[in-house]
Short mmCIF file of C-alpha atoms in Angstrom, two decimals:
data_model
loop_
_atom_site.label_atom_id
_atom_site.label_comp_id
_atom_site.label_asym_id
_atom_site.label_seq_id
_atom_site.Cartn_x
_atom_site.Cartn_y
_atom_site.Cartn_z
CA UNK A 380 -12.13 53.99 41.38
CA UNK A 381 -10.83 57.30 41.55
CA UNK A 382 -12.18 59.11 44.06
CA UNK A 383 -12.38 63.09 44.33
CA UNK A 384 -12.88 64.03 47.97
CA UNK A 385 -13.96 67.91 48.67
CA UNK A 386 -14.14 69.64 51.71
CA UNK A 387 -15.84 71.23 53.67
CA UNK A 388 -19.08 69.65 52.30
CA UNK A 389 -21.12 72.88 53.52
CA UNK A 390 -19.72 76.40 54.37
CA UNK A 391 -21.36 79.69 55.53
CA UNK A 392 -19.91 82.60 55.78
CA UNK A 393 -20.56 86.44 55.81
CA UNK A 394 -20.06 88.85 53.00
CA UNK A 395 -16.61 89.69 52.68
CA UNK A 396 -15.25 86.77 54.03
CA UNK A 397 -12.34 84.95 52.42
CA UNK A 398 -12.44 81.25 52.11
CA UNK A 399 -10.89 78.67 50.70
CA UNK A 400 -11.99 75.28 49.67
CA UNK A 401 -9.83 72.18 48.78
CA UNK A 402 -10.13 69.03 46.27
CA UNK A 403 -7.99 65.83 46.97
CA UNK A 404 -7.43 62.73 45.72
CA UNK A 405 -4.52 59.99 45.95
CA UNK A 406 -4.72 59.70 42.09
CA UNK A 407 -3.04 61.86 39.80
CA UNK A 408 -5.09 63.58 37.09
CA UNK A 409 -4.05 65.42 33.62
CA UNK A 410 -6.51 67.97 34.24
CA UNK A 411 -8.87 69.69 37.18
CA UNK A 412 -11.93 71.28 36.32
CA UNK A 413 -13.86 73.79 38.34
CA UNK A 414 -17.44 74.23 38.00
CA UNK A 415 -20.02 76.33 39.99
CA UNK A 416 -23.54 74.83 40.12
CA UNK A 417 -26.64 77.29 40.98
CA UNK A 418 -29.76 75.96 42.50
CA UNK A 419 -32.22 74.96 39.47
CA UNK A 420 -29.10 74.78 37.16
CA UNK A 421 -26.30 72.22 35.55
CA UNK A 422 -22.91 73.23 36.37
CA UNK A 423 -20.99 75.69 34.65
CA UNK A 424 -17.37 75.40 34.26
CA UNK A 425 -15.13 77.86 35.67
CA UNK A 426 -11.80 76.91 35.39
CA UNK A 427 -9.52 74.19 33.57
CA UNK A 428 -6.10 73.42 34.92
CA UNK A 429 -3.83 71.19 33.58
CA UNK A 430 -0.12 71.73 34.77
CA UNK A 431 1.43 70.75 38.11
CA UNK A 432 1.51 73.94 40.37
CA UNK A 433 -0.69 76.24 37.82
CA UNK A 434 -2.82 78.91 39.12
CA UNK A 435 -5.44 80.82 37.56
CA UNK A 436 -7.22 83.84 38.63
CA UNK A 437 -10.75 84.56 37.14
CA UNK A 438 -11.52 88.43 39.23
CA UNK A 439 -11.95 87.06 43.01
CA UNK A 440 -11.51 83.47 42.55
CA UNK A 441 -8.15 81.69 42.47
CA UNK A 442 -7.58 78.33 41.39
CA UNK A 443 -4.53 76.27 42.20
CA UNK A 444 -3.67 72.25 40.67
CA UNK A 445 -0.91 70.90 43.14
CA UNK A 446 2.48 70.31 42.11
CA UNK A 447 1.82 66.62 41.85
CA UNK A 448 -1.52 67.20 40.21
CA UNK A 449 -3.66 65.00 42.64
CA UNK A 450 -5.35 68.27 44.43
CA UNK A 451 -6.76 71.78 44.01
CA UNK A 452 -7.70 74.41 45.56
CA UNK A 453 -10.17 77.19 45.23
CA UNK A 454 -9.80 80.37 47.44
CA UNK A 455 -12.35 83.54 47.15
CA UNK A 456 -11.66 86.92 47.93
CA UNK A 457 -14.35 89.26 49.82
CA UNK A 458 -16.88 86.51 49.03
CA UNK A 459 -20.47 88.05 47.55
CA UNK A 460 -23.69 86.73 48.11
CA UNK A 461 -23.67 86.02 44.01
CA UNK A 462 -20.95 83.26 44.75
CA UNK A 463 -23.27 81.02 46.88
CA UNK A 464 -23.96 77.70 45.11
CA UNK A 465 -22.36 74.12 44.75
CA UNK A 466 -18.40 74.18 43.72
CA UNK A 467 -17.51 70.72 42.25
CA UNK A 468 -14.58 69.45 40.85
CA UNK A 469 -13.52 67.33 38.51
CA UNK A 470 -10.89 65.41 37.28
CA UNK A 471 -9.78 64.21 34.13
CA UNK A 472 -7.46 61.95 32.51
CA UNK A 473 -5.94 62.47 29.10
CA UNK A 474 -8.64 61.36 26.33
CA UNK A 475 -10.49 59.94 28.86
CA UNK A 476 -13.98 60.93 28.24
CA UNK A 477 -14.92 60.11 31.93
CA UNK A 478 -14.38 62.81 34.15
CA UNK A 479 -14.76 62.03 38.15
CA UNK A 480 -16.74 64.65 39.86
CA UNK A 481 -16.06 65.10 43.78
CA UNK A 482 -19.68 65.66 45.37
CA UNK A 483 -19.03 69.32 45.86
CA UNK A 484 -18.72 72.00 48.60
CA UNK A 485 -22.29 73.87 49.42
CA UNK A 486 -21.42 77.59 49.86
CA UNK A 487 -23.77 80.25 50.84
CA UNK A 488 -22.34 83.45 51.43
CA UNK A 489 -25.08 85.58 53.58
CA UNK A 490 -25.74 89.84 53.02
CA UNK B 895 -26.50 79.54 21.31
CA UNK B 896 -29.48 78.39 23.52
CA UNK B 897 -27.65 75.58 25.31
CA UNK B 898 -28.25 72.19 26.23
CA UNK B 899 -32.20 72.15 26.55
CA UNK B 900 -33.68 69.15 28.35
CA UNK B 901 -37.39 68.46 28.81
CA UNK B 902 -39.20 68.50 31.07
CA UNK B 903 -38.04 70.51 33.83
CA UNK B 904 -39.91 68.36 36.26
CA UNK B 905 -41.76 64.90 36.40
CA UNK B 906 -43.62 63.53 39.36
CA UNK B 907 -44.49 59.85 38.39
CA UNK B 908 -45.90 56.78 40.05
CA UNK B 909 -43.95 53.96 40.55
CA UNK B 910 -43.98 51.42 37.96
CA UNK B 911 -44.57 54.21 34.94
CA UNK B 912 -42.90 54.96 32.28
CA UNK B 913 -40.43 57.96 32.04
CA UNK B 914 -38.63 59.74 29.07
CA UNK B 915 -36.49 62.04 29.56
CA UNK B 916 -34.81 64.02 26.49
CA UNK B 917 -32.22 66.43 25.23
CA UNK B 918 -30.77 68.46 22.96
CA UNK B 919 -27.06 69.32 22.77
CA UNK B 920 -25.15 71.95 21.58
CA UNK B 921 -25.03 72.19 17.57
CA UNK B 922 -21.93 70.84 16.60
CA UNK B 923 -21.08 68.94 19.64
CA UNK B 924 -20.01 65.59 18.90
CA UNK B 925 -20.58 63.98 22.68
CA UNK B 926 -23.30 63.39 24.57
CA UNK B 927 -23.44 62.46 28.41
CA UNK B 928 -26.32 61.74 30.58
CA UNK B 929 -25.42 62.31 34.79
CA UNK B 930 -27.59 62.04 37.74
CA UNK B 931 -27.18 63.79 40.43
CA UNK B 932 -28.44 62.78 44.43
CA UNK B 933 -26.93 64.68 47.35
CA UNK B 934 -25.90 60.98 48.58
CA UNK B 935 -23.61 60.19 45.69
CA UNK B 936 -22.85 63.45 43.56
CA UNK B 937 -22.91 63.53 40.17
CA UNK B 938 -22.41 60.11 38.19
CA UNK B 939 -22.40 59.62 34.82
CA UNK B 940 -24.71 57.47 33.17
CA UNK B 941 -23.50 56.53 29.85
CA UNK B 942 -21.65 58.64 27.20
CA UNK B 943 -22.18 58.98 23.27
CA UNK B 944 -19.87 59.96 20.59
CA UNK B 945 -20.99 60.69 17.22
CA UNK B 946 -24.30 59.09 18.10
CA UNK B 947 -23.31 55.92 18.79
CA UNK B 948 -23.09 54.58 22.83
CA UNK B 949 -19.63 54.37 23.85
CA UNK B 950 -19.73 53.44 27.37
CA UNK B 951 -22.91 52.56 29.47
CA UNK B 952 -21.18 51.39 32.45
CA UNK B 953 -23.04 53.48 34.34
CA UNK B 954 -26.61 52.61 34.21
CA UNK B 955 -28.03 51.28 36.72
CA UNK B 956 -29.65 47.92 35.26
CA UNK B 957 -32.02 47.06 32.74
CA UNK B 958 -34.69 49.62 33.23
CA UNK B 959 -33.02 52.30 32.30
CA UNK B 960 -32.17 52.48 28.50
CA UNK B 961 -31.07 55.58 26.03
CA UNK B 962 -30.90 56.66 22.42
CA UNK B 963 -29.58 58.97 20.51
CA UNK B 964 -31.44 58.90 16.81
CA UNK B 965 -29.61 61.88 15.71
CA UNK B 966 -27.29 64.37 16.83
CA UNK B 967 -29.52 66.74 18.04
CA UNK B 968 -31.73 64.45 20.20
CA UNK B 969 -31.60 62.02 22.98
CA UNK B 970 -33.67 60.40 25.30
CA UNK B 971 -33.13 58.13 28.80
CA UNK B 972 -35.64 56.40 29.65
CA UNK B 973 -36.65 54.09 32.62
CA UNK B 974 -39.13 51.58 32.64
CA UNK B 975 -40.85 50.45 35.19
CA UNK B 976 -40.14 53.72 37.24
CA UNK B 977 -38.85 53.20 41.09
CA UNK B 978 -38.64 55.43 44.00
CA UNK B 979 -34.65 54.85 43.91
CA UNK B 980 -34.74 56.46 40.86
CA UNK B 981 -35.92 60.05 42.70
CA UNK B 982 -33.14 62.57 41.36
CA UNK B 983 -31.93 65.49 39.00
CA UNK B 984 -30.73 63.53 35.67
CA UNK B 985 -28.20 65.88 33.81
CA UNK B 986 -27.97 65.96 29.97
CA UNK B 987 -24.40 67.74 29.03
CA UNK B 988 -22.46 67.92 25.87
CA UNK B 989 -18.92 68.29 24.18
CA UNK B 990 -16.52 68.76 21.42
CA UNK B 991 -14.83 65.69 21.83
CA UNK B 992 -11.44 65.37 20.45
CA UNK B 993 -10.39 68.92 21.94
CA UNK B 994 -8.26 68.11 24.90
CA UNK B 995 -10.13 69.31 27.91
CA UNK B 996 -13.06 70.43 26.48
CA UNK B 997 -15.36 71.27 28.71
CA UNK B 998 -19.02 69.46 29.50
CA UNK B 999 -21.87 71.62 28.77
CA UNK B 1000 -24.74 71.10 31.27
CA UNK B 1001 -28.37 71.46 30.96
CA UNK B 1002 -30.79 72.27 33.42
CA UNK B 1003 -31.61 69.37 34.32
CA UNK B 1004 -35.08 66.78 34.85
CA UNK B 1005 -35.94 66.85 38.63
CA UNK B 1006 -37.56 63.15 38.49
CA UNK B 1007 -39.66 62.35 41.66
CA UNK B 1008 -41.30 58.69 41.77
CA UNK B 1009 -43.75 58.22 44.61
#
């Protein structure tokens, strides 16, 4: 099994904090998704990486796949109460229809 | 595009009942997925569906859970006889399979709750 291990599993912070929040695993995947999960609500996707060492920037979020795409990383600027909800990632391999989801980081970001 | 829909929204059922859940994927999506979610074990896919036809139901549970998909524009889980275990958020997404990463398309989810 290929597991997807995110941390921290809960973070709090204040309004205009930074923050980052990581994604590991000791397999390697072809692709890392992002998605952002609101309370009452599937997940959304974000983000799709797919190249050792890419980054992507979508306005105050920036998304990083390691070089030897087995981790990620998510780091938000001057966090806004309108980020809080469940970040989960997932990986993916190839054509393979099954993606593993990690069980998420919590984030509330407080006014 | 309205979405994934899945109904209902909620069910609060007795054990040993009967439940049917259902959804309806994105027009022109060729894959179907059905998830549940519990804080305990995250998000874990059920069984998938391409071109209407199960592909992989590894992940059910056991026998009294079972799903369809008569068309491709409806599908249903269902689980029979119902058990407190079963207490979660089951997640209906959808995809354009065949595009390399293509992303999963989530519904709203059922919030299930067997007492």
């Amino acid at each position: 099994t290929q597991l997807l291990e995110q941390s921290p599993q809960f973070l709090s912070i204040q309004e205009g904090e930074n923050l980052t929040v990581y994604c590991n695993s000791s397999s390697v995947f072809s692709s890392l998704q992002w998605y952002r999960q609101e309370p009452g609500e599937g997940p959304v996707l974000l983000v799709t990486v797919v190249t050792g060492g890419e980054v992507k920037k979508l306005k105050r979020l920036t998304f990083q796949f390691g070089d030897a795409r087995k981790d990620s990383s998510l780091h938000i600027t001057a966090a806004q109460p309108g980020d809080t909800g469940l970040y989960l990632c997932a990986g993916g391999r190839g054509s393979n229809y099954k993606l593993t989801f990690g069980k998420g980081t919590l984030l509330t970001v407080n006014p | 595009d309205a979405g994934v829909i899945q109904s209902p929204r909620h069910e609060v059922t007795e054990m040993g009942q009967e439940v049917t859940l259902r959804c309806k994927p994105i027009s022109g999506h060729n894959s179907l997925f059905w998830y549940r979610q519990t804080m305990m074990r995250g998000l874990e896919l059920l069984i998938y569906f391409n071109n209407n036809v199960p592909i992989d139901d590894s992940g059910m549970p056991e026998d009294r859970f079972s799903a369809k998909m008569p068309n491709a524009s409806f599908s249903t889980l269902k689980i029979q006889p119902s058990e407190p275990r079963d207490s979660a958020v089951y997640f209906c997404a959808s995809s354009f399979w065949g595009r390399v990463n293509s992303p999963l398309h989530f519904g709203n989810g059922t919030r299930l709750t067997v007492t």
